[in-house]
């Protein structure tokens, strides 16, 4: 079949950076006891109350088409949760944060436009920019700068076609939580150059150091920021596919028109489960937050300060980035060694852009009893490799 150039260029060269994850998945399917520290999927089901709310909704017959932009109840619950004053009409519910990212990019970018991505970046970003026919421009964030966004470096990379900047705070994979001053500088830049800021805030409820600063609350950004949220990480609801975009009402109404042509919304019983989760208070979310906080600290202790890995403690999110450059191996080679020889699945840094080369990302998605011994093995393998570095 003759396919459009737009769809063919989503994954150029056929490598989407998930190869190692697919390999780990097929080993696990073949019965191998793989310890999965690769993708950000929770190891425990959502709070029982959320499942009960969903079952009740199904029993009540909420199985037909549901409002495409989200039920009034769910939009209101999300609006109340937003860290800046937000009307329900400023929210549209999407099929997870990922469809929210796609919708936000489709709203901000025309074919031929460019979007700034801060490298390292979440593995789907470049593909999503290309999926709307635009081009990613990568601006590296430096480890020595805490992986914070640098408005000057971004300004230097702007082209006349650049219509959007995508940021992610708390950040996957680096764990950086963006400082207010950095966001204010970005706000000034976006206002001066009439650029849309797309802010991926799906980890907003998992902050370990400092505080999450909502970009929509920054001067100059309220009118030019599309914020993407999700219940996947905060409430352990990855498979439910509940996300949203928050932003100016007219932009949100346009995005809802796009959704009529793509997803036609999410199931009513899922919307009811999500609304219940948000209305029921913070217990389910607090449990998840506490779980990852404890794991983060246990993981840092298990990795220690051996010769093979350098760790910057993450300020937020569900991951740890390990700098394994002392081993002389690429992130991919190190991750392959861990998988083939020790059945430990991690993500190579190279899946997240060029700036994360020589790193691996660990998802803290296992209980301490599994996570700690696995990370002790990672530290030992790195120390052994560092003792015989590849020149
Ligand atoms: N944004 C970031 C930074 C992520 O890490 C993820 C998932 O891992 C998503 C967006 C998409 O999440 P979902 O579509 O499950 O809401």
XYZ file of C-alpha atoms and ligand atoms in Angstrom:
407
model
C 0.000 0.000 0.000
C 1.241 3.464 -0.740
C 1.383 5.177 2.643
C 1.635 8.871 3.394
C 5.074 10.296 4.034
C 3.713 11.654 7.296
C 2.928 8.209 8.689
C 6.134 6.686 7.332
C 8.310 9.269 9.025
C 6.880 8.758 12.542
C 9.523 6.129 13.292
C 12.356 6.872 10.878
C 14.727 3.932 10.330
C 12.274 1.577 12.073
C 13.840 2.056 15.544
C 11.494 3.599 18.092
C 13.873 3.081 21.029
C 11.687 0.412 22.632
C 13.578 -2.609 21.187
C 14.986 -3.763 24.508
C 11.609 -3.498 26.175
C 10.025 -5.660 23.441
C 12.831 -8.226 23.871
C 12.301 -8.308 27.668
C 8.583 -8.756 27.124
C 9.096 -11.732 24.827
C 11.548 -13.336 27.297
C 8.951 -12.914 30.064
C 6.251 -14.370 27.794
C 8.532 -17.385 27.249
C 8.517 -17.955 31.011
C 11.857 -16.321 31.965
C 11.816 -14.584 35.379
C 12.572 -11.114 34.023
C 12.711 -8.286 36.585
C 10.992 -5.469 34.745
C 12.385 -2.040 35.583
C 11.786 -0.718 32.088
C 8.450 1.002 31.441
C 6.526 3.145 33.907
C 3.719 0.701 34.607
C 2.688 0.095 38.197
C 3.117 -3.310 39.802
C -0.115 -3.019 41.837
C -3.750 -2.550 40.757
C -5.613 0.705 41.429
C -7.357 1.344 44.744
C -10.346 -1.061 45.187
C -12.769 1.884 45.451
C -11.885 2.920 41.884
C -12.597 -0.585 40.589
C -15.891 -0.696 42.502
C -16.945 2.662 41.056
C -16.228 1.329 37.576
C -18.187 -1.891 38.190
C -21.156 0.078 39.554
C -21.124 2.304 36.496
C -21.099 -0.715 34.172
C -23.971 -2.258 36.147
C -25.869 1.032 35.839
C -25.580 0.776 32.056
C -22.979 3.470 31.345
C -21.668 1.426 28.451
C -22.742 3.545 25.495
C -21.102 6.568 23.911
C -20.055 9.110 26.491
C -19.383 12.853 26.140
C -16.350 13.191 23.860
C -14.778 16.040 25.833
C -15.536 14.284 29.142
C -18.593 14.217 31.392
C -19.466 17.397 33.277
C -18.665 15.539 36.486
C -15.187 14.452 35.372
C -14.256 17.798 33.817
C -15.300 19.563 37.009
C -13.280 17.139 39.152
C -10.186 17.642 36.969
C -10.666 21.427 36.934
C -10.756 21.457 40.756
C -7.529 19.477 40.816
C -5.641 21.885 38.544
C -3.115 23.968 40.511
C -4.342 27.231 38.942
C -8.000 28.420 38.811
C -9.582 26.506 35.941
C -13.132 26.241 34.596
C -14.458 22.831 33.474
C -14.675 24.268 29.925
C -10.881 24.615 30.005
C -10.492 20.827 30.252
C -10.935 18.137 27.644
C -10.549 14.494 28.612
C -8.253 12.432 26.383
C -7.265 8.799 25.925
C -4.421 9.015 28.437
C -1.825 11.737 28.523
C -0.386 10.395 25.267
C -3.478 11.294 23.233
C -3.415 14.620 25.082
C 0.117 15.205 23.823
C -0.927 14.361 20.284
C -3.957 16.663 20.499
C -1.914 19.513 21.962
C 0.660 19.190 19.185
C -2.017 18.986 16.524
C -3.490 22.178 17.986
C -0.168 24.049 18.069
C 1.722 22.828 15.006
C 1.094 22.897 11.279
C 2.882 20.526 8.894
C 6.380 21.934 8.333
C 6.484 23.681 11.726
C 9.055 22.831 14.374
C 8.762 21.968 18.061
C 11.567 22.271 20.604
C 12.186 19.134 22.680
C 14.488 19.195 25.658
C 16.920 16.302 25.393
C 16.719 13.827 27.173
C 13.001 13.456 26.607
C 10.228 10.887 27.037
C 10.506 8.277 24.323
C 7.304 9.115 22.394
C 7.891 12.865 22.030
C 9.770 13.010 18.746
C 7.381 10.498 17.170
C 4.386 12.542 18.304
C 5.825 15.734 16.796
C 6.417 13.901 13.518
C 2.932 12.344 13.653
C 1.440 15.812 13.180
C 3.824 16.506 10.290
C 6.174 18.759 12.246
C 9.880 18.506 13.009
C 11.516 18.127 16.440
C 14.456 20.378 17.305
C 16.507 18.970 20.174
C 18.020 21.249 22.787
C 20.225 19.405 25.265
C 19.750 19.869 29.018
C 22.966 19.429 30.945
C 23.395 17.072 33.899
C 25.642 19.725 35.560
C 22.676 22.132 35.361
C 20.349 19.619 37.038
C 18.698 18.981 33.643
C 16.813 22.290 34.025
C 15.493 24.085 30.912
C 17.760 26.901 29.748
C 15.751 29.657 28.017
C 18.881 31.119 26.402
C 19.870 27.817 24.819
C 16.269 27.358 23.657
C 16.146 30.905 22.205
C 19.343 30.180 20.275
C 17.768 27.061 18.751
C 14.518 28.728 17.587
C 13.866 28.836 13.867
C 11.175 30.899 12.117
C 9.127 27.666 11.895
C 9.248 26.964 15.639
C 5.683 27.209 16.932
C 5.874 25.139 20.137
C 8.137 24.110 22.986
C 7.387 20.875 24.836
C 8.500 20.578 28.443
C 7.983 17.864 31.035
C 8.070 18.575 34.749
C 8.611 16.482 36.871
C 10.740 15.000 34.149
C 10.884 11.537 32.709
C 13.628 10.302 32.450
C 15.818 12.736 34.429
C 13.680 13.260 37.560
C 14.240 17.053 37.369
C 11.498 19.315 38.782
C 11.667 22.626 36.931
C 12.401 25.729 39.011
C 10.050 28.704 38.935
C 12.748 31.076 37.623
C 13.463 28.757 34.688
C 9.769 28.569 33.814
C 9.423 32.340 34.091
C 12.281 32.753 31.613
C 10.532 30.304 29.289
C 7.276 32.230 29.740
C 8.980 35.455 28.621
C 10.459 33.726 25.593
C 7.122 32.179 24.561
C 5.346 35.538 24.947
C 8.012 37.430 22.945
C 8.032 34.913 20.108
C 4.334 33.923 20.231
C 5.143 30.275 20.879
C 2.845 27.673 22.482
C 4.232 25.945 25.553
C 3.055 22.352 25.869
C 3.609 21.266 29.462
C 3.512 17.550 30.205
C 2.710 17.329 33.915
C 1.723 13.684 34.235
C 4.081 13.221 37.224
C 2.896 16.365 39.061
C 1.810 14.426 42.148
C 5.187 12.702 42.582
C 7.599 15.339 43.810
C 10.367 14.419 46.263
C 12.331 17.659 46.471
C 11.079 21.216 45.994
C 7.565 21.785 44.662
C 5.825 21.342 41.341
C 5.337 24.708 39.619
C 2.423 24.669 37.169
C 3.490 26.418 33.943
C -0.082 27.665 33.345
C 0.305 29.814 36.464
C 3.430 31.586 35.162
C 2.931 35.177 33.915
C 2.497 35.266 30.152
C 1.730 31.556 29.876
C -1.966 31.267 30.803
C -2.955 32.227 27.258
C -0.299 30.170 25.471
C 0.099 26.995 27.509
C -1.536 23.634 26.930
C -1.021 21.421 29.954
C -1.257 17.635 29.686
C -2.319 15.605 32.717
C -3.118 11.972 33.376
C -4.367 9.549 36.009
C -2.000 6.818 34.825
C 0.833 7.551 37.222
C -0.919 9.411 40.046
C -3.648 6.795 40.594
C -2.081 3.636 39.165
C -4.573 3.701 36.275
C -2.285 3.244 33.261
C -4.610 0.856 31.432
C -7.710 2.984 31.997
C -6.346 5.593 29.592
C -7.586 8.734 31.316
C -5.753 11.947 30.540
C -6.637 15.528 29.747
C -5.521 18.783 28.219
C -6.041 22.023 30.148
C -5.704 25.428 28.531
C -7.551 28.423 27.102
C -11.220 27.644 26.475
C -11.157 28.334 22.719
C -8.149 26.029 22.201
C -9.814 23.291 24.275
C -13.011 23.550 22.198
C -10.921 23.056 19.017
C -9.149 20.065 20.525
C -12.547 18.533 21.353
C -13.419 18.892 17.633
C -10.250 16.959 16.801
C -11.272 14.238 19.257
C -14.562 13.771 17.425
C -12.469 12.767 14.413
C -10.065 10.488 16.311
C -10.985 8.779 19.574
C -14.589 9.877 20.067
C -13.841 10.027 23.768
C -13.365 7.432 26.460
C -15.890 5.007 27.961
C -18.461 6.410 30.383
C -17.706 3.775 33.036
C -14.015 4.716 32.912
C -14.936 8.378 33.261
C -17.046 7.501 36.307
C -14.170 5.548 37.852
C -11.834 8.495 37.251
C -14.315 11.004 38.691
C -14.744 8.802 41.746
C -10.952 8.601 42.183
C -10.654 12.394 42.109
C -13.669 13.047 44.330
C -12.773 10.398 46.920
C -9.967 12.465 48.419
C -6.261 11.902 48.156
C -5.914 8.485 49.823
C -5.281 6.392 46.695
C -2.869 8.965 45.327
C -1.052 9.401 48.635
C -0.514 5.636 48.873
C 1.126 5.586 45.457
C 3.220 8.643 46.210
C 4.461 7.077 49.474
C 5.258 3.815 47.706
C 7.518 5.515 45.161
C 9.115 7.797 47.730
C 10.183 4.745 49.787
C 11.388 2.906 46.715
C 13.395 5.876 45.540
C 15.269 6.018 48.843
C 15.761 2.231 48.954
C 17.037 2.273 45.362
C 19.554 5.033 46.062
C 20.835 3.087 49.086
C 21.070 -0.168 47.077
C 23.071 1.470 44.302
C 25.492 3.036 46.774
C 28.458 4.920 45.425
C 30.248 2.159 43.562
C 32.793 2.858 40.824
C 30.546 1.974 37.872
C 27.501 4.221 38.324
C 26.833 7.840 39.177
C 23.338 8.662 40.364
C 21.685 12.054 40.670
C 18.806 11.583 43.122
C 15.573 12.299 41.229
C 13.537 15.281 42.479
C 10.307 13.728 41.224
C 8.709 10.954 39.163
C 8.992 7.178 39.093
C 12.491 6.722 37.696
C 16.222 6.886 38.372
C 18.766 7.790 35.725
C 22.090 6.038 36.149
C 25.153 7.470 34.495
C 27.134 4.371 33.559
C 29.796 6.139 31.490
C 32.542 4.956 33.891
C 31.946 1.475 32.396
C 32.857 2.702 28.908
C 29.671 1.008 27.636
C 26.763 2.650 25.870
C 23.434 2.618 27.688
C 22.196 0.112 25.113
C 25.168 -2.249 25.566
C 24.876 -2.081 29.348
C 21.105 -2.672 29.236
C 21.633 -5.624 26.875
C 24.164 -7.119 29.273
C 21.752 -6.749 32.197
C 18.962 -8.414 30.244
C 20.913 -11.239 28.622
C 23.058 -12.158 31.639
C 20.867 -11.205 34.609
C 17.291 -10.987 33.268
C 16.996 -7.385 34.491
C 15.161 -5.123 32.043
C 15.990 -1.404 32.087
C 15.667 1.271 29.398
C 18.828 2.432 27.601
C 19.371 6.185 27.902
C 19.681 6.320 24.126
C 15.912 5.700 23.925
C 15.466 9.197 25.376
C 17.636 11.191 23.002
C 21.304 11.945 22.561
C 21.913 13.716 25.873
C 21.096 10.507 27.784
C 23.664 8.364 25.946
C 25.759 6.367 28.417
C 22.875 6.248 30.891
C 20.172 3.740 31.739
C 16.778 4.533 33.201
C 15.408 2.430 36.037
C 11.653 2.399 36.620
C 10.892 1.948 40.326
C 8.008 -0.345 39.480
C 8.854 -3.309 41.710
C 8.510 -3.835 45.459
C 11.686 -3.292 47.473
C 12.155 -7.074 47.905
C 12.696 -7.312 44.120
C 14.042 -3.840 43.405
C 16.864 -3.773 45.960
C 18.606 -7.045 44.973
C 18.177 -6.156 41.280
C 19.854 -2.788 41.813
C 22.638 -4.352 43.845
C 23.261 -6.559 40.797
C 23.200 -3.494 38.518
C 25.799 -1.775 40.723
C 27.983 -4.910 40.767
C 27.791 -5.403 36.981
C 28.685 -1.722 36.496
C 31.610 -1.967 38.940
C 32.933 -5.061 37.141
C 32.615 -3.344 33.763
C 34.312 -0.206 35.105
C 37.231 -2.355 36.278
C 37.704 -3.483 32.652
C 36.430 -0.485 30.697
C 35.909 -0.798 26.961
C 38.360 1.638 25.401
N 4.245 11.761 29.446
C 5.245 11.150 30.085
C 6.434 11.959 30.471
C 5.194 9.787 30.372
O 6.207 9.215 31.011
C 4.058 9.064 29.966
C 3.983 7.612 30.195
O 4.910 6.961 30.617
C 3.036 9.743 29.310
C 3.152 11.097 29.059
C 1.801 9.071 28.817
O 1.081 8.535 29.861
P -0.441 8.066 29.676
O -0.749 8.101 28.236
O -0.498 6.707 30.253
O -1.220 9.060 30.473
